mmCIF file of C-alpha atoms in Angstrom:
data_model
loop_
_atom_site.group_PDB
_atom_site.id
_atom_site.type_symbol
_atom_site.label_atom_id
_atom_site.label_comp_id
_atom_site.label_asym_id
_atom_site.label_seq_id
_atom_site.Cartn_x
_atom_site.Cartn_y
_atom_site.Cartn_z
ATOM 1 C CA MET A 1 -8.359 20.988 -5.569
ATOM 2 C CA ASN A 2 -10.740 20.194 -2.719
ATOM 3 C CA ILE A 3 -11.610 16.722 -1.475
ATOM 4 C CA TRP A 4 -13.546 15.393 1.512
ATOM 5 C CA GLY A 5 -11.832 13.442 4.265
ATOM 6 C CA TYR A 6 -11.496 12.766 7.964
ATOM 7 C CA MET A 7 -9.162 15.182 9.740
ATOM 8 C CA ARG A 8 -6.793 13.441 12.125
ATOM 9 C CA PRO A 9 -5.177 14.936 15.256
ATOM 10 C CA ASP A 10 -1.774 14.988 13.519
ATOM 11 C CA SER A 11 -3.248 17.022 10.605
ATOM 12 C CA GLN A 12 -3.225 14.015 8.259
ATOM 13 C CA VAL A 13 -6.373 13.187 6.297
ATOM 14 C CA GLY A 14 -8.067 9.800 6.124
ATOM 15 C CA ILE A 15 -10.323 8.864 3.230
ATOM 16 C CA ARG A 16 -11.721 5.909 5.170
ATOM 17 C CA ASN A 17 -12.614 5.818 8.864
ATOM 18 C CA MET A 18 -12.008 2.529 10.635
ATOM 19 C CA VAL A 19 -10.661 0.940 13.784
ATOM 20 C CA ALA A 20 -7.702 -1.425 13.394
ATOM 21 C CA VAL A 21 -6.874 -4.444 15.533
ATOM 22 C CA ILE A 22 -3.174 -5.170 15.106
ATOM 23 C CA PRO A 23 -1.537 -8.344 16.490
ATOM 24 C CA THR A 24 2.161 -7.996 17.269
ATOM 25 C CA VAL A 25 2.843 -11.697 16.726
ATOM 26 C CA VAL A 26 1.329 -14.667 14.936
ATOM 27 C CA CYS A 27 0.406 -16.191 18.319
ATOM 28 C CA ALA A 28 -1.973 -13.281 18.959
ATOM 29 C CA SER A 29 -3.467 -13.244 15.476
ATOM 30 C CA GLU A 30 -6.527 -15.410 16.104
ATOM 31 C CA THR A 31 -7.495 -13.442 19.199
ATOM 32 C CA ALA A 32 -7.126 -10.180 17.291
ATOM 33 C CA LYS A 33 -9.114 -11.620 14.392
ATOM 34 C CA HIS A 34 -11.983 -12.688 16.662
ATOM 35 C CA ILE A 35 -12.239 -9.186 18.137
ATOM 36 C CA ALA A 36 -12.315 -7.574 14.698
ATOM 37 C CA GLU A 37 -14.834 -10.044 13.285
ATOM 38 C CA ARG A 38 -17.322 -9.335 16.059
ATOM 39 C CA THR A 39 -17.327 -5.569 15.602
ATOM 40 C CA ARG A 40 -18.424 -3.378 12.707
ATOM 41 C CA ASN A 41 -16.158 -0.971 10.835
ATOM 42 C CA THR A 42 -13.131 -2.800 12.206
ATOM 43 C CA ILE A 43 -10.202 -4.289 10.321
ATOM 44 C CA TYR A 44 -7.674 -6.918 11.333
ATOM 45 C CA LEU A 45 -4.118 -6.998 9.992
ATOM 46 C CA PRO A 46 -2.844 -10.604 9.728
ATOM 47 C CA ASN A 47 0.676 -10.959 11.092
ATOM 48 C CA GLN A 48 2.686 -14.127 10.489
ATOM 49 C CA HIS A 49 5.804 -12.664 12.086
ATOM 50 C CA GLY A 50 6.852 -11.101 15.392
ATOM 51 C CA CYS A 51 8.769 -13.923 17.061
ATOM 52 C CA CYS A 52 12.253 -15.462 16.701
ATOM 53 C CA GLN A 53 13.376 -12.680 14.369
ATOM 54 C CA LEU A 54 16.760 -11.037 14.827
ATOM 55 C CA GLY A 55 18.374 -7.670 14.206
ATOM 56 C CA ASN A 56 17.104 -5.617 11.283
ATOM 57 C CA ASP A 57 14.474 -8.237 10.480
ATOM 58 C CA MET A 58 12.768 -7.708 13.850
ATOM 59 C CA GLN A 59 13.221 -3.956 13.534
ATOM 60 C CA LEU A 60 11.502 -3.982 10.153
ATOM 61 C CA THR A 61 8.492 -5.929 11.464
ATOM 62 C CA THR A 62 8.199 -3.587 14.444
ATOM 63 C CA GLN A 63 8.451 -0.417 12.355
ATOM 64 C CA THR A 64 6.030 -1.738 9.744
ATOM 65 C CA LEU A 65 3.405 -2.395 12.439
ATOM 66 C CA ILE A 66 3.937 1.065 13.916
ATOM 67 C CA ASN A 67 3.653 2.842 10.585
ATOM 68 C CA LEU A 68 0.605 0.817 9.549
ATOM 69 C CA GLY A 69 -1.078 1.952 12.755
ATOM 70 C CA LYS A 70 -0.284 5.556 11.857
ATOM 71 C CA ASN A 71 -1.999 5.318 8.441
ATOM 72 C CA PRO A 72 -4.546 8.162 8.236
ATOM 73 C CA ASN A 73 -7.371 5.855 7.120
ATOM 74 C CA ILE A 74 -7.248 4.309 10.601
ATOM 75 C CA ALA A 75 -9.031 6.351 13.273
ATOM 76 C CA ALA A 76 -8.083 4.274 16.328
ATOM 77 C CA VAL A 77 -6.002 1.188 17.094
ATOM 78 C CA LEU A 78 -6.085 -1.796 19.427
ATOM 79 C CA VAL A 79 -2.723 -3.586 19.628
ATOM 80 C CA VAL A 80 -2.963 -7.220 20.770
ATOM 81 C CA GLY A 81 0.139 -9.094 21.902
ATOM 82 C CA LEU A 82 0.877 -12.441 23.498
ATOM 83 C CA GLY A 83 3.472 -11.223 25.981
ATOM 84 C CA CYS A 84 6.644 -13.177 25.198
ATOM 85 C CA GLU A 85 7.247 -12.187 21.570
ATOM 86 C CA GLY A 86 10.199 -10.235 20.264
ATOM 87 C CA VAL A 87 8.141 -7.301 19.018
ATOM 88 C CA PRO A 88 7.825 -4.846 21.948
ATOM 89 C CA ILE A 89 4.053 -4.561 22.393
ATOM 90 C CA LYS A 90 3.939 -1.366 24.421
ATOM 91 C CA LYS A 91 6.465 0.322 22.134
ATOM 92 C CA VAL A 92 4.275 -0.388 19.120
ATOM 93 C CA ALA A 93 1.228 1.092 20.850
ATOM 94 C CA ASP A 94 3.095 4.080 22.292
ATOM 95 C CA GLU A 95 4.784 5.027 19.027
ATOM 96 C CA ILE A 96 1.540 4.808 17.047
ATOM 97 C CA ALA A 97 -0.087 7.087 19.618
ATOM 98 C CA ALA A 98 2.839 9.517 19.780
ATOM 99 C CA GLY A 99 3.206 9.723 16.006
ATOM 100 C CA SER A 100 -0.469 10.098 15.138
ATOM 101 C CA ARG A 101 -2.090 11.361 18.363
ATOM 102 C CA LYS A 102 -5.017 9.002 17.733
ATOM 103 C CA ARG A 103 -6.495 6.746 20.395
ATOM 104 C CA VAL A 104 -4.424 3.587 20.855
ATOM 105 C CA GLU A 105 -4.974 0.795 23.387
ATOM 106 C CA HIS A 106 -3.066 -2.434 23.923
ATOM 107 C CA LEU A 107 -3.815 -5.817 25.473
ATOM 108 C CA ILE A 108 -1.427 -8.638 26.405
ATOM 109 C CA ILE A 109 -3.043 -12.079 26.347
ATOM 110 C CA GLN A 110 -0.824 -13.578 29.043
ATOM 111 C CA GLU A 111 -1.601 -10.669 31.379
ATOM 112 C CA GLN A 112 -5.335 -10.696 30.692
ATOM 113 C CA GLY A 113 -5.635 -14.392 31.527
ATOM 114 C CA GLY A 114 -6.103 -16.000 28.138
ATOM 115 C CA THR A 115 -8.068 -15.704 24.930
ATOM 116 C CA LEU A 116 -11.614 -15.268 26.250
ATOM 117 C CA LYS A 117 -10.765 -12.553 28.763
ATOM 118 C CA THR A 118 -8.670 -10.709 26.199
ATOM 119 C CA GLU A 119 -11.458 -10.874 23.644
ATOM 120 C CA GLU A 120 -14.033 -9.665 26.157
ATOM 121 C CA LYS A 121 -11.963 -6.618 27.106
ATOM 122 C CA GLY A 122 -10.927 -6.041 23.498
ATOM 123 C CA LEU A 123 -14.533 -6.010 22.342
ATOM 124 C CA ARG A 124 -15.392 -3.350 24.913
ATOM 125 C CA LEU A 125 -12.448 -1.191 23.907
ATOM 126 C CA VAL A 126 -13.171 -1.515 20.196
ATOM 127 C CA ARG A 127 -16.875 -0.820 20.737
ATOM 128 C CA ASP A 128 -15.974 2.443 22.456
ATOM 129 C CA MET A 129 -13.552 3.335 19.648
ATOM 130 C CA ILE A 130 -16.215 2.666 17.018
ATOM 131 C CA GLN A 131 -18.679 4.910 18.831
ATOM 132 C CA GLU A 132 -16.075 7.661 18.841
ATOM 133 C CA THR A 133 -15.392 7.265 15.103
ATOM 134 C CA GLN A 134 -19.112 7.457 14.311
ATOM 135 C CA SER A 135 -19.149 11.040 15.567
ATOM 136 C CA GLN A 136 -16.494 11.984 13.015
ATOM 137 C CA HIS A 137 -17.591 13.367 9.649
ATOM 138 C CA ARG A 138 -15.887 14.168 6.380
ATOM 139 C CA GLU A 139 -14.623 17.719 6.093
ATOM 140 C CA GLN A 140 -13.500 19.651 3.051
ATOM 141 C CA THR A 141 -9.743 19.641 2.666
ATOM 142 C CA ASP A 142 -7.103 19.764 -0.047
ATOM 143 C CA LEU A 143 -5.877 17.121 -2.481
ATOM 144 C CA SER A 144 -2.316 17.949 -1.455
ATOM 145 C CA ARG A 145 -2.924 15.819 1.662
ATOM 146 C CA ILE A 146 -3.145 12.642 -0.430
ATOM 147 C CA ILE A 147 -0.418 10.016 -0.789
ATOM 148 C CA LEU A 148 -1.168 7.710 -3.728
ATOM 149 C CA ALA A 149 0.393 4.239 -3.971
ATOM 150 C CA LEU A 150 1.057 2.867 -7.456
ATOM 151 C CA GLU A 151 1.231 -0.885 -8.058
ATOM 152 C CA CYS A 152 1.266 -3.230 -11.046
ATOM 153 C CA GLY A 153 0.879 -6.975 -11.271
ATOM 154 C CA GLY A 154 -0.178 -9.716 -13.638
ATOM 155 C CA SER A 155 1.225 -7.655 -16.498
ATOM 156 C CA ASP A 156 0.973 -8.024 -20.249
ATOM 157 C CA ALA A 157 2.039 -5.904 -23.219
ATOM 158 C CA THR A 158 -0.810 -3.434 -22.649
ATOM 159 C CA SER A 159 0.473 -2.654 -19.139
ATOM 160 C CA GLY A 160 3.580 -0.876 -20.374
ATOM 161 C CA LEU A 161 1.852 0.578 -23.425
ATOM 162 C CA VAL A 162 -1.309 1.907 -21.791
ATOM 163 C CA SER A 163 -2.282 1.322 -18.167
ATOM 164 C CA ASN A 164 1.068 2.291 -16.629
ATOM 165 C CA PRO A 165 1.393 5.492 -18.735
ATOM 166 C CA VAL A 166 -2.239 6.413 -17.943
ATOM 167 C CA THR A 167 -1.488 5.910 -14.248
ATOM 168 C CA GLY A 168 1.689 7.945 -14.675
ATOM 169 C CA TYR A 169 -0.424 10.804 -16.048
ATOM 170 C CA VAL A 170 -2.455 10.712 -12.816
ATOM 171 C CA SER A 171 0.748 10.642 -10.761
ATOM 172 C CA ASP A 172 2.092 13.710 -12.549
ATOM 173 C CA LYS A 173 -1.195 15.579 -12.125
ATOM 174 C CA LEU A 174 -1.551 14.745 -8.430
ATOM 175 C CA ILE A 175 1.996 15.938 -7.731
ATOM 176 C CA SER A 176 1.384 19.147 -9.723
ATOM 177 C CA LEU A 177 -1.531 19.787 -7.331
ATOM 178 C CA GLY A 178 0.693 19.341 -4.297
ATOM 179 C CA GLY A 179 0.200 15.625 -3.614
ATOM 180 C CA THR A 180 2.558 12.693 -3.211
ATOM 181 C CA THR A 181 2.922 9.374 -5.020
ATOM 182 C CA ILE A 182 4.900 6.251 -4.181
ATOM 183 C CA PHE A 183 5.670 3.401 -6.518
ATOM 184 C CA SER A 184 7.678 0.327 -5.668
ATOM 185 C CA GLU A 185 8.878 -3.202 -6.539
ATOM 186 C CA THR A 186 12.648 -3.026 -6.893
ATOM 187 C CA THR A 187 12.785 -6.170 -9.021
ATOM 188 C CA GLU A 188 10.610 -4.436 -11.569
ATOM 189 C CA ILE A 189 12.855 -1.499 -12.348
ATOM 190 C CA ILE A 190 15.842 -3.785 -13.039
ATOM 191 C CA GLY A 191 17.033 -2.990 -16.539
ATOM 192 C CA ALA A 192 15.390 0.437 -16.517
ATOM 193 C CA GLU A 193 17.074 1.942 -13.472
ATOM 194 C CA HIS A 194 19.579 3.842 -15.617
ATOM 195 C CA ILE A 195 16.683 5.601 -17.357
ATOM 196 C CA PHE A 196 14.585 6.293 -14.281
ATOM 197 C CA SER A 197 17.579 7.513 -12.270
ATOM 198 C CA ARG A 198 17.945 10.458 -14.675
ATOM 199 C CA ARG A 199 14.903 11.972 -12.976
ATOM 200 C CA ALA A 200 16.492 11.975 -9.524
ATOM 201 C CA LYS A 201 16.497 15.425 -7.976
ATOM 202 C CA SER A 202 20.064 14.984 -6.701
ATOM 203 C CA ASP A 203 23.127 12.786 -7.024
ATOM 204 C CA GLU A 204 22.336 11.402 -3.580
ATOM 205 C CA VAL A 205 18.876 10.226 -4.636
ATOM 206 C CA LYS A 206 20.267 8.811 -7.882
ATOM 207 C CA LYS A 207 22.954 6.860 -6.025
ATOM 208 C CA LYS A 208 20.456 5.427 -3.547
ATOM 209 C CA LEU A 209 18.202 4.240 -6.378
ATOM 210 C CA LEU A 210 21.062 2.558 -8.235
ATOM 211 C CA ASP A 211 22.443 1.050 -5.006
ATOM 212 C CA THR A 212 18.986 -0.277 -4.135
ATOM 213 C CA VAL A 213 18.694 -2.071 -7.476
ATOM 214 C CA ALA A 214 22.261 -3.419 -7.218
ATOM 215 C CA GLY A 215 21.532 -4.757 -3.736
ATOM 216 C CA CYS A 216 18.378 -6.479 -4.940
ATOM 217 C CA GLU A 217 20.264 -8.164 -7.764
ATOM 218 C CA GLN A 218 23.013 -9.270 -5.407
ATOM 219 C CA LYS A 219 20.481 -10.995 -3.156
ATOM 220 C CA ALA A 220 19.236 -12.930 -6.180
ATOM 221 C CA ARG A 221 22.776 -13.871 -7.213
ATOM 222 C CA ASP A 222 23.473 -15.095 -3.678
ATOM 223 C CA LEU A 223 20.622 -17.546 -4.249
ATOM 224 C CA GLY A 224 22.091 -18.616 -7.587
ATOM 225 C CA PHE A 225 19.712 -16.647 -9.775
ATOM 226 C CA ASP A 226 20.479 -13.901 -12.307
ATOM 227 C CA MET A 227 17.496 -11.570 -12.714
ATOM 228 C CA ARG A 228 18.578 -10.039 -16.006
ATOM 229 C CA GLY A 229 17.744 -11.504 -19.391
ATOM 230 C CA GLY A 230 14.850 -13.601 -18.125
ATOM 231 C CA GLN A 231 11.285 -13.275 -16.881
ATOM 232 C CA PRO A 232 10.674 -15.188 -13.639
ATOM 233 C CA THR A 233 6.891 -14.752 -13.459
ATOM 234 C CA PRO A 234 4.717 -17.269 -15.381
ATOM 235 C CA GLY A 235 1.801 -14.831 -15.686
ATOM 236 C CA ASN A 236 3.992 -12.144 -17.199
ATOM 237 C CA ILE A 237 5.381 -14.657 -19.685
ATOM 238 C CA GLN A 238 1.841 -15.631 -20.685
ATOM 239 C CA GLY A 239 1.126 -11.934 -21.068
ATOM 240 C CA GLY A 240 3.876 -11.634 -23.671
ATOM 241 C CA LEU A 241 6.742 -10.270 -21.567
ATOM 242 C CA THR A 242 9.935 -12.194 -22.214
ATOM 243 C CA THR A 243 12.425 -10.436 -19.914
ATOM 244 C CA ILE A 244 12.473 -8.484 -16.664
ATOM 245 C CA GLU A 245 13.826 -5.545 -18.694
ATOM 246 C CA GLU A 246 10.642 -5.475 -20.809
ATOM 247 C CA LYS A 247 8.552 -5.487 -17.652
ATOM 248 C CA SER A 248 10.676 -2.744 -16.078
ATOM 249 C CA LEU A 249 10.604 -0.445 -19.090
ATOM 250 C CA GLY A 250 6.821 -0.454 -18.820
ATOM 251 C CA CYS A 251 6.723 -0.319 -15.021
ATOM 252 C CA ILE A 252 8.622 2.944 -14.671
ATOM 253 C CA TYR A 253 5.857 4.757 -16.582
ATOM 254 C CA LYS A 254 3.705 4.465 -13.435
ATOM 255 C CA GLY A 255 5.890 7.241 -12.070
ATOM 256 C CA GLY A 256 4.846 9.572 -14.875
ATOM 257 C CA LYS A 257 7.184 11.620 -17.041
ATOM 258 C CA LYS A 258 7.153 15.172 -15.722
ATOM 259 C CA GLN A 259 8.005 15.073 -12.026
ATOM 260 C CA PRO A 260 11.457 14.602 -10.465
ATOM 261 C CA LEU A 261 12.203 11.652 -8.203
ATOM 262 C CA ASN A 262 12.400 13.271 -4.769
ATOM 263 C CA GLY A 263 13.315 10.259 -2.685
ATOM 264 C CA VAL A 264 14.060 6.560 -2.393
ATOM 265 C CA LEU A 265 12.337 5.032 0.629
ATOM 266 C CA ASP A 266 13.123 1.935 2.621
ATOM 267 C CA TYR A 267 10.289 -0.555 3.050
ATOM 268 C CA ALA A 268 7.421 0.963 5.104
ATOM 269 C CA GLN A 269 9.189 4.328 5.412
ATOM 270 C CA ILE A 270 7.013 7.452 5.515
ATOM 271 C CA PRO A 271 8.160 10.171 3.074
ATOM 272 C CA VAL A 272 9.180 13.472 4.663
ATOM 273 C CA GLU A 273 8.545 15.577 1.579
ATOM 274 C CA LYS A 274 5.912 15.672 -1.109
ATOM 275 C CA GLY A 275 6.295 14.609 -4.728
ATOM 276 C CA LEU A 276 7.393 11.373 -6.365
ATOM 277 C CA HIS A 277 9.076 8.620 -4.339
ATOM 278 C CA PHE A 278 10.265 5.105 -5.024
ATOM 279 C CA MET A 279 10.041 2.481 -2.251
ATOM 280 C CA ASP A 280 12.347 -0.528 -1.992
ATOM 281 C CA THR A 281 9.942 -3.477 -1.842
ATOM 282 C CA PRO A 282 9.841 -7.029 -3.169
ATOM 283 C CA GLY A 283 7.960 -7.793 -6.366
ATOM 284 C CA GLN A 284 5.091 -9.543 -4.564
ATOM 285 C CA ASP A 285 2.039 -7.325 -5.020
ATOM 286 C CA ILE A 286 0.557 -7.736 -1.545
ATOM 287 C CA GLU A 287 3.791 -7.134 0.373
ATOM 288 C CA SER A 288 4.570 -4.190 -1.875
ATOM 289 C CA ILE A 289 1.191 -2.544 -1.282
ATOM 290 C CA THR A 290 1.500 -3.130 2.463
ATOM 291 C CA GLY A 291 4.840 -1.329 2.489
ATOM 292 C CA MET A 292 3.379 1.718 0.744
ATOM 293 C CA LEU A 293 0.388 1.784 3.096
ATOM 294 C CA ALA A 294 2.813 1.753 6.007
ATOM 295 C CA GLY A 295 4.393 4.688 4.181
ATOM 296 C CA GLY A 296 1.141 6.587 4.661
ATOM 297 C CA ALA A 297 -0.682 6.023 1.361
ATOM 298 C CA GLN A 298 -4.454 6.391 1.672
ATOM 299 C CA VAL A 299 -5.362 5.021 -1.789
ATOM 300 C CA VAL A 300 -3.891 2.638 -4.386
ATOM 301 C CA ILE A 301 -4.037 2.461 -8.177
ATOM 302 C CA PHE A 302 -3.199 -1.060 -9.370
ATOM 303 C CA THR A 303 -2.482 -1.673 -13.066
ATOM 304 C CA THR A 304 -2.902 -5.153 -14.517
ATOM 305 C CA GLY A 305 -2.948 -6.832 -17.891
ATOM 306 C CA ARG A 306 -3.840 -10.340 -16.756
ATOM 307 C CA GLY A 307 -6.321 -9.292 -14.050
ATOM 308 C CA THR A 308 -6.316 -9.408 -10.256
ATOM 309 C CA PRO A 309 -8.888 -9.207 -7.442
ATOM 310 C CA THR A 310 -6.437 -7.643 -4.974
ATOM 311 C CA GLY A 311 -7.754 -5.286 -2.319
ATOM 312 C CA SER A 312 -6.529 -4.114 1.064
ATOM 313 C CA PRO A 313 -7.932 -3.855 4.595
ATOM 314 C CA ILE A 314 -6.539 -0.326 4.953
ATOM 315 C CA ALA A 315 -7.071 1.491 1.656
ATOM 316 C CA PRO A 316 -9.254 1.360 -1.464
ATOM 317 C CA VAL A 317 -7.522 -0.255 -4.467
ATOM 318 C CA ILE A 318 -8.536 0.983 -7.926
ATOM 319 C CA LYS A 319 -7.826 -1.549 -10.691
ATOM 320 C CA ILE A 320 -7.003 -0.464 -14.263
ATOM 321 C CA THR A 321 -6.268 -2.519 -17.380
ATOM 322 C CA GLY A 322 -5.469 -1.669 -20.975
ATOM 323 C CA ASN A 323 -6.602 -5.104 -22.158
ATOM 324 C CA LYS A 324 -10.240 -5.170 -23.282
ATOM 325 C CA THR A 325 -10.467 -8.956 -22.968
ATOM 326 C CA THR A 326 -9.164 -8.838 -19.407
ATOM 327 C CA TYR A 327 -11.607 -6.083 -18.515
ATOM 328 C CA GLU A 328 -14.600 -7.977 -19.911
ATOM 329 C CA ASN A 329 -13.449 -11.176 -18.215
ATOM 330 C CA MET A 330 -12.904 -9.560 -14.797
ATOM 331 C CA LYS A 331 -15.460 -6.763 -14.577
ATOM 332 C CA ASP A 332 -16.236 -7.932 -11.058
ATOM 333 C CA ASN A 333 -12.769 -6.786 -9.991
ATOM 334 C CA ILE A 334 -11.545 -4.086 -12.380
ATOM 335 C CA GLU A 335 -12.875 -0.518 -12.307
ATOM 336 C CA PHE A 336 -11.173 1.101 -15.231
ATOM 337 C CA ASP A 337 -10.937 0.079 -18.888
ATOM 338 C CA ALA A 338 -8.114 1.926 -20.664
ATOM 339 C CA SER A 339 -8.340 -0.171 -23.845
ATOM 340 C CA PRO A 340 -9.764 2.739 -25.905
ATOM 341 C CA VAL A 341 -6.168 3.993 -25.996
ATOM 342 C CA ILE A 342 -5.109 0.743 -27.699
ATOM 343 C CA ASP A 343 -8.003 1.129 -30.159
ATOM 344 C CA GLY A 344 -6.986 4.689 -30.998
ATOM 345 C CA ARG A 345 -10.240 6.132 -29.675
ATOM 346 C CA GLU A 346 -8.623 7.908 -26.754
ATOM 347 C CA SER A 347 -5.257 9.460 -25.881
ATOM 348 C CA ILE A 348 -3.150 8.726 -22.791
ATOM 349 C CA ALA A 349 -4.087 12.152 -21.458
ATOM 350 C CA GLN A 350 -7.818 11.635 -22.040
ATOM 351 C CA ALA A 351 -7.762 8.265 -20.296
ATOM 352 C CA GLY A 352 -5.624 9.830 -17.563
ATOM 353 C CA GLU A 353 -8.266 12.488 -16.951
ATOM 354 C CA ARG A 354 -10.937 9.797 -16.652
ATOM 355 C CA LEU A 355 -8.793 7.861 -14.190
ATOM 356 C CA PHE A 356 -8.074 11.021 -12.214
ATOM 357 C CA GLN A 357 -11.811 11.644 -11.825
ATOM 358 C CA GLU A 358 -12.266 8.037 -10.669
ATOM 359 C CA LEU A 359 -9.528 8.628 -8.095
ATOM 360 C CA ILE A 360 -11.290 11.748 -6.776
ATOM 361 C CA GLU A 361 -14.595 9.891 -6.473
ATOM 362 C CA VAL A 362 -12.948 7.047 -4.544
ATOM 363 C CA ILE A 363 -11.150 9.510 -2.273
ATOM 364 C CA ASN A 364 -14.509 11.153 -1.552
ATOM 365 C CA GLY A 365 -16.116 7.866 -0.532
ATOM 366 C CA LYS A 366 -17.021 5.812 -3.595
ATOM 367 C CA GLN A 367 -16.379 2.129 -2.898
ATOM 368 C CA THR A 368 -13.990 0.236 -5.134
ATOM 369 C CA LYS A 369 -14.971 -3.209 -6.364
ATOM 370 C CA ALA A 370 -12.421 -4.796 -4.032
ATOM 371 C CA GLU A 371 -14.029 -3.006 -1.086
ATOM 372 C CA ALA A 372 -17.524 -4.036 -2.138
ATOM 373 C CA LEU A 373 -16.430 -7.678 -2.480
ATOM 374 C CA GLY A 374 -14.577 -7.679 0.836
ATOM 375 C CA HIS A 375 -11.104 -8.257 -0.605
ATOM 376 C CA ARG A 376 -8.605 -7.522 2.177
ATOM 377 C CA GLU A 377 -5.373 -9.092 0.995
ATOM 378 C CA PHE A 378 -2.481 -8.276 3.323
ATOM 379 C CA GLY A 379 1.078 -9.432 3.943
ATOM 380 C CA MET A 380 4.238 -7.915 5.424
ATOM 381 C CA TYR A 381 7.762 -8.239 4.036
ATOM 382 C CA LYS A 382 10.250 -10.323 5.978
ATOM 383 C CA LEU A 383 13.977 -9.931 5.463
ATOM 384 C CA HIS A 384 15.361 -13.217 6.775
ATOM 385 C CA SER A 385 14.387 -16.760 7.689
ATOM 386 C CA THR A 386 13.156 -17.299 11.236
ATOM 387 C CA PHE A 387 15.787 -18.598 13.645
#
């Protein structure tokens, strides 16, 4: 199936066309923000990390920044660093450029002579990048180039009954057309991992999924908390979910029913093959979405029973609910009402076809409500406390 997108030098396809200003450390964040705010069609990625991190924690922050810069929705990148942080500034810029072959520049505040001089030079660089992106136009390409991120949050009983299965229908259809989907949140397959693991394409993939869940539970036990048999999220409790197992049994339907699980990804890892993938992320919606965008996703479908305004600076986020009351209450934020399935007026497949058409329209340029409202929620996962 054909879509329209921006062809990138590395043969990836963007469905949005923007310049990104990426700070490598919290100390450079305000400078990066000022540059982005003073230029059109430019996004800024808030970064609260980048300093006094050790080992795999620092490696994760560095790799997440690199992979975010590679996202196909980003046409060009300005990396802004302070100069004494742990994240290697030039490495971030060089690896984004090498991996995506897009234009990437970097500035170091201490070398430029402070905030004002860095902002002045940054504005000139970003202005030139924007002019270059304006000459780019959408071209016809194939849906198989799309990576779709699947997220759920603020769940209720209708999430597992309707909106997640409807989203799963879209996942199955996209993969059947050659595309890729990623869903995540390790805490939210606890209690259902034995069911979902049956779809693993190999014993290796099955073992990694089960080991990932076991590792997540062990982290919780190390903090004196047992995830099973309870429901730690107040909103989910108010939505009628009493245990994490109930949440999980509904969550896994986001991954559809027909396609095998081809891989289990680490946080922010880019899949090397098409099809269905699970990514090891925390249960926090924003950090989870960020990880999948670093994994190359160009678009997000977000299911919710309670309602959420969540968007992203990098990709359009399509919101779907199966709860009619939630939809009526939050029409400003939610695109898709799947409640006709609850009412018996529509099947999962019929709602899935409607959602699939919405996805195609958004891929081809239709703004989501989060985009129109300027919602750009963003946060990166951090493994350890700062030392």
